[in-house]
Tab-separated table of N, CA and C in Angstrom:
chain	number	residue	atom	x	y	z
O	1	MET	N	0.750	-0.872	0.131
O	1	MET	CA	-0.213	-0.045	0.026
O	1	MET	C	1.141	1.107	-0.061
O	2	LYS	N	1.945	1.314	0.760
O	2	LYS	CA	3.279	2.192	0.877
O	2	LYS	C	3.283	2.878	-0.628
O	3	PHE	N	3.385	1.855	-1.557
O	3	PHE	CA	4.391	1.839	-2.784
O	3	PHE	C	3.154	2.379	-3.462
O	4	LEU	N	1.530	2.372	-3.843
O	4	LEU	CA	1.032	2.656	-4.648
O	4	LEU	C	0.429	4.579	-3.836
O	5	TYR	N	0.899	4.699	-2.312
O	5	TYR	CA	0.689	6.217	-1.780
O	5	TYR	C	2.002	6.697	-1.970
O	6	THR	N	3.671	6.222	-2.625
O	6	THR	CA	4.203	6.684	-2.770
O	6	THR	C	3.998	7.139	-4.683
O	7	LEU	N	4.046	6.044	-5.260
O	7	LEU	CA	3.465	6.301	-6.988
O	7	LEU	C	2.431	7.274	-7.347
O	8	PHE	N	1.231	7.121	-6.098
O	8	PHE	CA	0.194	8.280	-6.655
O	8	PHE	C	0.845	9.769	-6.058
O	9	GLY	N	1.401	9.364	-5.218
O	9	GLY	CA	2.136	10.867	-4.640
O	9	GLY	C	3.181	11.473	-5.884
O	10	ILE	N	4.476	10.620	-6.175
O	10	ILE	CA	5.002	11.148	-7.180
O	10	ILE	C	4.175	11.705	-8.224
O	11	ALA	N	3.002	11.017	-9.281
O	11	ALA	CA	2.145	11.193	-10.449
O	11	ALA	C	1.765	12.707	-9.791
O	12	SER	N	1.369	12.894	-8.452
O	12	SER	CA	0.204	13.986	-9.136
O	12	SER	C	1.751	15.529	-8.375
O	13	ILE	N	2.439	15.084	-7.735
O	13	ILE	CA	3.667	16.033	-7.867
O	13	ILE	C	4.362	15.884	-9.778
O	14	ALA	N	4.543	15.255	-10.275
O	14	ALA	CA	5.329	15.203	-11.457
O	14	ALA	C	3.770	16.441	-12.512
O	15	SER	N	3.136	15.909	-12.564
O	15	SER	CA	1.597	16.729	-13.659
O	15	SER	C	2.396	18.003	-13.715
O	16	PRO	N	2.102	18.717	-12.562
O	16	PRO	CA	2.123	20.185	-13.476
O	16	PRO	C	3.932	20.274	-14.411
O	17	ALA	N	4.531	19.753	-14.174
O	17	ALA	CA	5.779	19.477	-15.013
O	17	ALA	C	6.063	19.210	-16.353
O	18	LEU	N	4.038	18.849	-16.420
O	18	LEU	CA	4.344	18.640	-18.454
O	18	LEU	C	3.705	20.161	-18.786
O	19	ALA	N	3.248	21.028	-17.843
O	19	ALA	CA	3.267	22.537	-18.678
O	19	ALA	C	4.843	23.339	-19.966
O	20	ALA	N	4.686	23.287	-20.854
O	20	ALA	CA	5.730	24.060	-21.063
O	20	ALA	C	5.542	25.176	-21.623
O	21	LEU	N	6.816	25.743	-21.933
O	21	LEU	CA	6.543	27.554	-22.588
O	21	LEU	C	6.209	27.889	-24.318
O	22	ALA	N	5.765	28.846	-24.181
O	22	ALA	CA	5.574	29.032	-25.850
O	22	ALA	C	5.451	30.826	-25.452
O	23	THR	N	5.267	31.319	-27.228
O	23	THR	CA	5.241	32.433	-27.373
O	23	THR	C	3.559	32.507	-27.998
O	24	THR	N	3.834	33.724	-27.674
O	24	THR	CA	2.405	33.911	-28.324
O	24	THR	C	2.449	35.154	-29.246
O	25	THR	N	1.453	35.458	-30.323
O	25	THR	CA	1.155	36.803	-30.972
O	25	THR	C	-0.622	36.775	-31.164
O	26	ARG	N	-0.798	37.644	-31.770
O	26	ARG	CA	-2.042	37.730	-31.831
O	26	ARG	C	-2.736	38.132	-33.726
O	27	TYR	N	-3.884	37.722	-34.227
O	27	TYR	CA	-3.581	37.927	-35.908
O	27	TYR	C	-5.171	37.950	-36.002
O	28	TYR	N	-5.250	38.634	-36.576
O	28	TYR	CA	-7.032	38.396	-37.577
O	28	TYR	C	-6.601	38.468	-39.138
O	29	ASP	N	-6.943	37.541	-40.185
O	29	ASP	CA	-6.836	37.900	-40.907
O	29	ASP	C	-8.075	37.499	-41.838
O	30	GLY	N	-8.946	37.362	-41.782
O	30	GLY	CA	-10.827	37.254	-42.002
O	30	GLY	C	-10.378	35.781	-42.851
O	31	GLN	N	-9.835	34.786	-42.782
O	31	GLN	CA	-10.148	33.915	-43.644
O	31	GLN	C	-10.357	32.346	-42.690
O	32	GLU	N	-10.499	31.433	-43.444
O	32	GLU	CA	-10.854	30.228	-42.981
O	32	GLU	C	-10.062	29.215	-41.934
O	33	GLY	N	-9.332	29.548	-42.499
O	33	GLY	CA	-8.448	29.036	-42.021
O	33	GLY	C	-8.064	27.036	-42.044
O	34	ALA	N	-6.857	26.621	-41.608
O	34	ALA	CA	-6.261	25.185	-42.175
O	34	ALA	C	-7.255	24.250	-41.341
O	35	CYS	N	-7.965	24.525	-40.323
O	35	CYS	CA	-9.026	23.743	-39.993
O	35	CYS	C	-9.993	23.145	-40.537
O	36	GLY	N	-10.455	24.335	-41.644
O	36	GLY	CA	-11.870	24.444	-42.278
O	36	GLY	C	-12.962	25.001	-41.518
O	37	CYS	N	-12.244	25.734	-40.444
O	37	CYS	CA	-13.243	26.620	-39.817
O	37	CYS	C	-13.617	28.231	-40.358
O	38	GLY	N	-14.778	28.514	-40.909
O	38	GLY	CA	-15.119	29.347	-41.992
O	38	GLY	C	-15.949	29.107	-42.870
O	39	THR	N	-16.103	29.996	-43.991
O	39	THR	CA	-16.257	30.184	-45.534
O	39	THR	C	-15.805	30.311	-46.379
O	40	SER	N	-15.886	30.548	-47.345
O	40	SER	CA	-14.599	31.291	-48.393
O	40	SER	C	-14.780	32.642	-48.159
O	41	SER	N	-15.830	33.482	-47.509
O	41	SER	CA	-15.397	35.047	-47.090
O	41	SER	C	-15.690	34.962	-45.408
O	42	GLY	N	-15.013	33.936	-45.151
O	42	GLY	CA	-14.179	34.384	-44.182
O	42	GLY	C	-14.659	33.604	-42.481
O	43	PRO	N	-13.864	33.630	-41.647
O	43	PRO	CA	-13.857	32.283	-40.464
O	43	PRO	C	-15.555	32.768	-39.635
O	44	PHE	N	-16.449	31.996	-39.366
O	44	PHE	CA	-17.252	32.000	-38.172
O	44	PHE	C	-16.749	32.804	-37.188
O	45	SER	N	-18.524	33.551	-36.827
O	45	SER	CA	-18.118	34.782	-36.036
O	45	SER	C	-17.456	33.788	-34.613
O	46	TRP	N	-17.808	32.486	-34.406
O	46	TRP	CA	-17.204	32.174	-32.951
O	46	TRP	C	-16.057	32.680	-33.018
O	47	GLN	N	-15.231	31.893	-33.756
O	47	GLN	CA	-13.401	32.372	-33.507
O	47	GLN	C	-12.935	33.338	-33.262
O	48	LEU	N	-13.756	33.949	-33.336
O	48	LEU	CA	-12.999	35.665	-32.397
O	48	LEU	C	-13.199	35.477	-30.694
O	49	GLY	N	-14.315	34.660	-30.806
O	49	GLY	CA	-14.337	34.649	-28.937
O	49	GLY	C	-15.576	33.366	-28.612
O	50	ILE	N	-14.951	32.138	-28.531
O	50	ILE	CA	-15.838	30.966	-27.972
O	50	ILE	C	-16.989	31.797	-27.314
O	51	SER	N	-16.370	31.673	-26.009
O	51	SER	CA	-17.397	32.538	-24.514
O	51	SER	C	-16.183	32.746	-24.171
O	52	SER	N	-16.264	33.217	-23.048
O	52	SER	CA	-15.254	34.045	-22.131
O	52	SER	C	-13.999	33.393	-21.727
O	53	GLY	N	-12.713	34.045	-22.029
O	53	GLY	CA	-11.754	33.551	-21.761
O	53	GLY	C	-11.456	32.269	-22.588
O	54	VAL	N	-12.214	31.942	-23.582
O	54	VAL	CA	-11.862	30.907	-24.405
O	54	VAL	C	-11.673	31.724	-26.454
O	55	TYR	N	-10.764	31.285	-26.726
O	55	TYR	CA	-10.572	31.705	-27.764
O	55	TYR	C	-10.293	30.599	-28.995
O	56	THR	N	-9.958	31.176	-30.093
O	56	THR	CA	-9.332	30.168	-31.023
O	56	THR	C	-7.912	30.837	-31.538
O	57	ALA	N	-6.999	29.853	-32.262
O	57	ALA	CA	-5.808	30.461	-32.646
O	57	ALA	C	-4.889	29.467	-33.400
O	58	ALA	N	-3.959	30.174	-34.128
O	58	ALA	CA	-3.195	29.470	-35.140
O	58	ALA	C	-2.212	28.409	-34.214
O	59	GLY	N	-1.758	27.369	-34.237
O	59	GLY	CA	-0.613	26.533	-33.347
O	59	GLY	C	0.464	26.480	-34.539
O	60	SER	N	1.571	26.414	-33.675
O	60	SER	CA	2.562	26.370	-34.881
O	60	SER	C	2.723	24.710	-35.112
O	61	GLN	N	3.309	24.466	-36.170
O	61	GLN	CA	3.740	22.936	-36.224
O	61	GLN	C	3.809	21.743	-35.729
O	62	ALA	N	3.953	22.111	-34.443
O	62	ALA	CA	4.540	20.791	-34.001
O	62	ALA	C	3.160	20.656	-32.973
O	63	LEU	N	2.356	21.958	-32.880
O	63	LEU	CA	1.263	21.570	-32.038
O	63	LEU	C	-0.409	21.058	-33.051
O	64	PHE	N	-0.245	21.696	-34.696
O	64	PHE	CA	-1.172	21.700	-35.349
O	64	PHE	C	-1.174	20.423	-36.425
O	65	ASP	N	0.123	19.951	-36.368
O	65	ASP	CA	0.456	18.300	-36.939
O	65	ASP	C	1.930	18.022	-37.473
O	66	THR	N	2.470	17.283	-36.584
O	66	THR	CA	3.434	16.773	-36.728
O	66	THR	C	4.592	16.589	-37.907
O	67	GLY	N	3.291	15.669	-38.321
O	67	GLY	CA	3.793	14.858	-39.592
O	67	GLY	C	3.575	16.215	-40.580
O	68	GLY	N	3.781	17.532	-40.690
O	68	GLY	CA	3.808	18.495	-41.461
O	68	GLY	C	2.918	18.913	-42.587
O	69	SER	N	1.558	18.217	-42.006
O	69	SER	CA	0.132	19.067	-42.727
O	69	SER	C	0.274	19.786	-42.947
O	70	THR	N	-0.557	20.694	-44.014
O	70	THR	CA	-0.746	22.010	-43.382
O	70	THR	C	-2.399	22.371	-43.697
O	71	TRP	N	-3.240	20.968	-43.934
O	71	TRP	CA	-4.591	21.039	-43.657
O	71	TRP	C	-5.189	19.951	-43.394
O	72	CYS	N	-6.292	20.270	-42.456
O	72	CYS	CA	-6.821	19.515	-41.015
O	72	CYS	C	-5.611	18.485	-40.430
O	73	GLY	N	-4.741	19.271	-39.921
O	73	GLY	CA	-3.843	18.573	-39.247
O	73	GLY	C	-4.300	17.853	-38.019
O	74	ALA	N	-3.708	17.151	-37.605
O	74	ALA	CA	-4.264	16.075	-36.272
O	74	ALA	C	-4.223	17.131	-34.939
O	75	GLY	N	-3.672	18.039	-35.188
O	75	GLY	CA	-4.025	19.271	-33.737
O	75	GLY	C	-5.199	19.957	-33.868
O	76	CYS	N	-5.460	19.897	-35.084
O	76	CYS	CA	-7.311	20.758	-35.274
O	76	CYS	C	-7.875	20.359	-34.331
O	77	GLY	N	-8.605	21.578	-33.646
O	77	GLY	CA	-9.866	21.070	-32.238
O	77	GLY	C	-8.917	20.560	-31.215
O	78	THR	N	-7.733	20.739	-31.429
O	78	THR	CA	-7.331	19.891	-29.823
O	78	THR	C	-7.282	21.600	-29.233
O	79	CYS	N	-7.532	21.706	-27.568
O	79	CYS	CA	-8.021	22.614	-26.938
O	79	CYS	C	-6.344	22.697	-25.719
O	80	TYR	N	-5.751	24.272	-25.586
O	80	TYR	CA	-5.149	23.918	-24.352
O	80	TYR	C	-5.126	25.130	-23.231
O	81	GLU	N	-4.986	25.182	-22.332
O	81	GLU	CA	-5.068	25.989	-21.326
O	81	GLU	C	-3.599	27.285	-21.329
O	82	LEU	N	-3.784	28.014	-21.234
O	82	LEU	CA	-2.427	29.204	-21.388
O	82	LEU	C	-2.356	30.139	-20.164
O	83	THR	N	-1.453	30.150	-19.757
O	83	THR	CA	-1.392	30.875	-18.938
O	83	THR	C	-0.188	32.033	-18.628
O	84	ASN	N	-0.310	33.250	-18.542
O	84	ASN	CA	0.288	34.231	-18.897
O	84	ASN	C	1.531	34.509	-17.788
O	85	GLN	N	2.811	34.357	-18.367
O	85	GLN	CA	4.469	34.320	-17.364
O	85	GLN	C	4.182	35.942	-16.989
O	86	GLY	N	3.712	36.588	-17.582
O	86	GLY	CA	4.337	38.353	-17.106
O	86	GLY	C	5.396	38.803	-17.617
O	87	TYR	N	5.983	38.298	-19.264
O	87	TYR	CA	6.469	38.788	-19.691
O	87	TYR	C	6.408	38.091	-21.598
O	88	SER	N	7.309	39.416	-22.124
O	88	SER	CA	7.354	38.782	-23.553
O	88	SER	C	8.655	38.365	-24.186
O	89	ALA	N	8.745	37.592	-25.215
O	89	ALA	CA	9.958	36.883	-25.630
O	89	ALA	C	11.074	38.302	-25.715
O	90	CYS	N	11.130	39.496	-25.970
O	90	CYS	CA	11.788	40.191	-25.996
O	90	CYS	C	11.110	41.556	-25.722
O	91	SER	N	12.016	42.587	-25.746
O	91	SER	CA	11.719	44.243	-25.192
O	91	SER	C	10.612	44.721	-26.128
O	92	THR	N	10.870	44.050	-27.614
O	92	THR	CA	9.810	45.368	-28.410
O	92	THR	C	9.177	44.447	-29.184
O	93	CYS	N	8.705	43.282	-27.813
O	93	CYS	CA	7.285	42.338	-28.686
O	93	CYS	C	5.930	42.659	-28.091
O	94	GLY	N	6.325	43.091	-27.364
O	94	GLY	CA	5.137	43.490	-26.525
O	94	GLY	C	5.378	43.425	-24.752
O	95	THR	N	3.991	43.888	-24.252
O	95	THR	CA	4.257	44.167	-22.741
O	95	THR	C	4.552	42.879	-22.085
O	96	GLY	N	3.533	41.871	-22.512
O	96	GLY	CA	3.542	40.828	-21.559
O	96	GLY	C	2.794	41.208	-20.360
O	97	ALA	N	2.031	41.362	-20.594
O	97	ALA	CA	0.957	42.122	-19.301
O	97	ALA	C	-0.435	41.040	-18.953
O	98	GLY	N	-0.770	41.153	-18.177
O	98	GLY	CA	-1.669	40.444	-17.393
O	98	GLY	C	-0.864	38.467	-17.159
O	99	SER	N	0.153	39.110	-15.980
O	99	SER	CA	0.808	37.852	-15.834
O	99	SER	C	-0.227	37.068	-14.489
O	100	GLY	N	-0.282	35.713	-14.595
O	100	GLY	CA	-1.126	34.644	-14.064
O	100	GLY	C	-2.550	34.782	-14.975
O	101	GLU	N	-2.964	34.876	-15.331
O	101	GLU	CA	-4.084	35.100	-16.216
O	101	GLU	C	-4.128	33.846	-17.125
O	102	THR	N	-5.362	33.357	-17.136
O	102	THR	CA	-5.536	32.088	-18.002
O	102	THR	C	-6.386	31.719	-19.049
O	103	ILE	N	-6.312	31.096	-19.933
O	103	ILE	CA	-7.063	31.556	-21.033
O	103	ILE	C	-6.996	30.088	-21.588
O	104	THR	N	-8.038	29.678	-22.547
O	104	THR	CA	-8.404	28.250	-23.173
O	104	THR	C	-8.171	29.034	-24.785
O	105	VAL	N	-7.358	28.035	-25.430
O	105	VAL	CA	-7.501	27.973	-26.573
O	105	VAL	C	-7.676	26.900	-27.675
O	106	MET	N	-8.255	27.068	-28.614
O	106	MET	CA	-8.527	25.477	-29.669
O	106	MET	C	-7.612	25.961	-30.996
O	107	VAL	N	-7.000	25.204	-31.367
O	107	VAL	CA	-6.143	25.288	-32.805
O	107	VAL	C	-7.592	24.540	-33.651
O	108	THR	N	-7.685	26.139	-34.387
O	108	THR	CA	-8.277	26.426	-35.808
O	108	THR	C	-7.448	26.726	-36.837
O	109	ASN	N	-6.326	26.782	-36.951
O	109	ASN	CA	-5.245	27.447	-38.084
O	109	ASN	C	-3.756	26.491	-37.749
O	110	VAL	N	-3.121	26.947	-38.614
O	110	VAL	CA	-1.612	26.976	-38.326
O	110	VAL	C	-1.080	28.138	-38.496
O	111	CYS	N	0.244	28.077	-37.667
O	111	CYS	CA	0.990	29.342	-37.858
O	111	CYS	C	2.669	28.681	-38.782
O	112	PRO	N	2.193	28.673	-39.845
O	112	PRO	CA	3.858	27.494	-40.913
O	112	PRO	C	4.492	28.473	-40.307
O	113	ASN	N	6.142	28.066	-40.597
O	113	ASN	CA	7.682	28.518	-40.496
O	113	ASN	C	7.675	28.883	-41.437
O	114	ASN	N	7.377	28.911	-42.503
O	114	ASN	CA	7.576	29.598	-44.158
O	114	ASN	C	6.788	30.669	-43.864
O	115	GLY	N	7.480	31.955	-43.777
O	115	GLY	CA	7.544	33.160	-43.672
O	115	GLY	C	6.531	33.703	-42.453
O	116	ASN	N	6.771	32.673	-41.007
O	116	ASN	CA	6.789	32.896	-39.625
O	116	ASN	C	8.033	32.630	-38.815
O	117	ALA	N	9.313	32.459	-39.448
O	117	ALA	CA	10.263	31.742	-38.437
O	117	ALA	C	10.241	32.405	-37.319
O	118	GLN	N	10.559	33.588	-37.199
O	118	GLN	CA	10.894	34.376	-36.254
O	118	GLN	C	10.059	33.799	-34.913
O	119	TRP	N	8.702	33.642	-35.285
O	119	TRP	CA	8.029	33.287	-33.816
O	119	TRP	C	7.382	31.301	-34.046
O	120	CYS	N	6.953	30.823	-35.591
O	120	CYS	CA	6.584	29.404	-35.623
O	120	CYS	C	7.701	28.810	-36.063
O	121	PRO	N	8.378	27.863	-35.120
O	121	PRO	CA	9.440	26.601	-35.060
O	121	PRO	C	8.652	25.710	-36.083
O	122	VAL	N	9.558	24.811	-36.655
O	122	VAL	CA	9.624	23.703	-37.465
O	122	VAL	C	9.299	22.718	-36.317
O	123	VAL	N	8.840	21.653	-36.613
O	123	VAL	CA	8.669	20.310	-35.548
O	123	VAL	C	10.338	19.896	-34.746
O	124	GLY	N	10.470	20.043	-33.433
O	124	GLY	CA	12.020	19.490	-32.921
O	124	GLY	C	12.535	21.029	-33.161
O	125	GLY	N	12.095	21.857	-33.538
O	125	GLY	CA	13.084	23.184	-33.466
O	125	GLY	C	12.135	24.372	-32.655
O	126	VAL	N	13.300	25.735	-32.822
O	126	VAL	CA	12.644	26.269	-31.731
O	126	VAL	C	12.618	27.795	-32.393
O	127	ASN	N	12.047	28.719	-32.523
O	127	ASN	CA	12.032	30.181	-32.557
O	127	ASN	C	12.763	31.177	-32.668
O	128	GLU	N	12.857	32.309	-32.919
O	128	GLU	CA	14.227	33.210	-32.525
O	128	GLU	C	14.608	33.456	-31.214
O	129	TYR	N	13.475	33.372	-30.517
O	129	TYR	CA	13.582	33.714	-29.250
O	129	TYR	C	13.624	32.401	-28.390
O	130	GLY	N	13.863	30.638	-28.791
O	130	GLY	CA	14.385	30.221	-28.104
O	130	GLY	C	13.233	28.699	-27.628
O	131	TYR	N	11.893	29.163	-28.338
O	131	TYR	CA	10.462	28.488	-27.963
O	131	TYR	C	10.198	28.158	-28.544
O	132	GLY	N	10.278	26.114	-28.220
O	132	GLY	CA	9.392	25.206	-29.532
O	132	GLY	C	8.166	25.375	-29.903
O	133	ALA	N	7.548	26.201	-29.412
O	133	ALA	CA	5.872	26.283	-29.918
O	133	ALA	C	5.268	27.603	-29.781
O	134	HIS	N	4.300	27.710	-30.604
O	134	HIS	CA	3.782	29.201	-30.570
O	134	HIS	C	2.167	29.488	-30.631
O	135	PHE	N	1.518	29.864	-30.347
O	135	PHE	CA	0.447	30.320	-30.102
O	135	PHE	C	0.315	31.246	-30.563
O	136	ASP	N	-0.983	31.784	-31.720
O	136	ASP	CA	-0.752	32.829	-32.211
O	136	ASP	C	-2.477	32.729	-32.968
O	137	ILE	N	-2.741	33.883	-31.279
O	137	ILE	CA	-3.708	33.754	-30.926
O	137	ILE	C	-5.451	34.893	-31.919
O	138	MET	N	-6.408	34.394	-32.487
O	138	MET	CA	-6.909	35.405	-33.221
O	138	MET	C	-8.012	36.140	-32.281
O	139	SER	N	-7.548	37.306	-32.828
O	139	SER	CA	-8.112	38.268	-31.748
O	139	SER	C	-8.025	39.719	-32.616
O	140	GLU	N	-9.202	40.678	-32.384
O	140	GLU	CA	-8.801	41.813	-33.191
O	140	GLU	C	-8.079	42.721	-32.587
O	141	GLY	N	-8.191	42.601	-30.849
O	141	GLY	CA	-7.299	43.549	-30.213
O	141	GLY	C	-6.444	42.688	-29.320
O	142	LEU	N	-6.080	43.293	-28.262
O	142	LEU	CA	-5.644	42.667	-27.347
O	142	LEU	C	-6.641	41.308	-26.641
O	143	VAL	N	-6.277	40.434	-26.404
O	143	VAL	CA	-6.711	39.058	-25.745
O	143	VAL	C	-6.937	39.621	-24.109
O	144	GLY	N	-8.004	39.181	-24.259
O	144	GLY	CA	-8.886	39.931	-22.625
O	144	GLY	C	-8.191	41.234	-22.492
O	145	GLY	N	-8.731	41.893	-23.110
O	145	GLY	CA	-7.934	43.346	-23.374
O	145	GLY	C	-6.831	43.596	-22.509
O	146	VAL	N	-6.133	42.667	-22.043
O	146	VAL	CA	-4.397	43.731	-21.624
O	146	VAL	C	-3.358	42.513	-21.923
O	147	TRP	N	-3.835	41.512	-22.876
O	147	TRP	CA	-2.412	40.504	-23.224
O	147	TRP	C	-1.925	40.954	-24.109
O	148	ASP	N	-0.588	41.266	-24.031
O	148	ASP	CA	0.206	42.092	-25.742
O	148	ASP	C	1.323	40.613	-25.658
O	149	ASN	N	1.355	39.778	-26.261
O	149	ASN	CA	2.093	38.994	-26.888
O	149	ASN	C	3.033	38.235	-25.400
O	150	PRO	N	2.443	37.830	-24.393
O	150	PRO	CA	2.978	36.922	-23.517
O	150	PRO	C	3.872	35.869	-23.597
O	151	VAL	N	4.897	35.484	-23.007
O	151	VAL	CA	4.829	34.003	-23.129
O	151	VAL	C	3.982	33.643	-22.226
O	152	VAL	N	3.429	32.355	-22.331
O	152	VAL	CA	2.741	31.476	-21.996
O	152	VAL	C	3.568	30.013	-21.000
O	153	SER	N	2.708	29.624	-20.503
O	153	SER	CA	2.980	28.100	-19.923
O	153	SER	C	1.683	27.746	-20.415
O	154	TYR	N	1.949	26.418	-21.139
O	154	TYR	CA	0.337	25.550	-21.816
O	154	TYR	C	0.632	24.363	-21.500
O	155	THR	N	-0.422	23.699	-21.745
O	155	THR	CA	-0.908	22.705	-21.238
O	155	THR	C	-1.847	22.354	-21.835
O	156	GLN	N	-2.370	20.545	-22.771
O	156	GLN	CA	-3.319	20.147	-23.456
O	156	GLN	C	-4.386	20.159	-22.252
O	157	VAL	N	-5.930	20.379	-22.445
O	157	VAL	CA	-7.038	20.795	-21.407
O	157	VAL	C	-8.300	19.798	-22.951
O	158	ALA	N	-9.001	19.013	-22.052
O	158	ALA	CA	-10.272	19.279	-22.483
O	158	ALA	C	-10.973	20.760	-22.980
O	159	CYS	N	-11.477	20.223	-24.130
O	159	CYS	CA	-12.341	21.578	-24.538
O	159	CYS	C	-13.597	21.681	-24.150
O	160	PRO	N	-13.541	23.302	-23.508
O	160	PRO	CA	-15.510	23.353	-23.213
O	160	PRO	C	-16.288	22.653	-23.655
O	161	SER	N	-17.323	22.473	-23.352
O	161	SER	CA	-18.940	22.259	-24.675
O	161	SER	C	-19.451	23.191	-25.147
O	162	ALA	N	-18.707	24.421	-25.298
O	162	ALA	CA	-19.286	25.312	-26.396
O	162	ALA	C	-18.656	25.288	-27.112
O	163	ALA	N	-16.732	24.935	-27.061
O	163	ALA	CA	-16.103	24.855	-28.082
O	163	ALA	C	-15.947	23.643	-29.198
O	164	SER	N	-16.132	22.614	-28.141
O	164	SER	CA	-16.512	21.035	-29.110
O	164	SER	C	-17.279	21.449	-29.727
O	165	SER	N	-18.403	21.667	-29.544
O	165	SER	CA	-19.947	22.273	-29.885
O	165	SER	C	-19.851	23.198	-31.554
O	166	ASP	N	-19.110	24.278	-31.053
O	166	ASP	CA	-18.267	24.983	-32.292
O	166	ASP	C	-18.051	24.327	-33.635
O	167	TYR	N	-16.685	23.427	-33.024
O	167	TYR	CA	-15.675	23.202	-34.029
O	167	TYR	C	-16.690	22.227	-34.550
O	168	GLU	N	-17.652	21.313	-34.583
O	168	GLU	CA	-18.386	20.339	-35.512
O	168	GLU	C	-18.683	21.340	-36.834
O	169	GLN	N	-18.992	22.191	-36.821
O	169	GLN	CA	-19.016	23.454	-38.130
O	169	GLN	C	-17.676	23.306	-39.193
O	170	CYS	N	-16.917	22.887	-38.266
O	170	CYS	CA	-15.861	23.086	-39.331
O	170	CYS	C	-15.549	22.322	-40.270
O	171	VAL	N	-14.453	21.910	-41.028
O	171	VAL	CA	-14.701	21.045	-42.579
O	171	VAL	C	-13.833	20.046	-42.005
O	172	CYS	N	-12.829	20.255	-41.194
O	172	CYS	CA	-11.805	19.417	-41.023
O	172	CYS	C	-12.535	18.370	-39.664
O	173	TYR	N	-14.057	18.535	-39.116
O	173	TYR	CA	-14.181	17.929	-37.505
O	173	TYR	C	-13.904	16.412	-37.508
């Protein structure tokens, strides 16, 4: 019995270590996106904010699809909890404001390395700032009113029901 308690104690202590760090930016391009969410005239309205604290994002290639797909990647519809670390990747990248605040994002697009190498690393690589993952959050302004391209810790989480329901409209569902 002591062995099981020790094993479960170690597992619960180790769980927070599963979080990793990533860079973030924000974008709004009015396009459908690589997970087929939207129409030829633009994204679905829910992609600008599924509900309070839940957004959509273009994930770097390792988050979108480790096999290199650029359409309907295996990561489409995957949700992550992002916790703002209170700083940005560089002094001219943003303020990183909002330390400790948490949001959830659903991957509905890819942030390709080609043309975005500063932020979006190749699978197994790092971006210009030394991070192996990047979330480009779809937002027409500052995320949550204060987030300005912060470095975040991230962990994969179950998608909120509103996000899962909305994602069913996407081609790649």
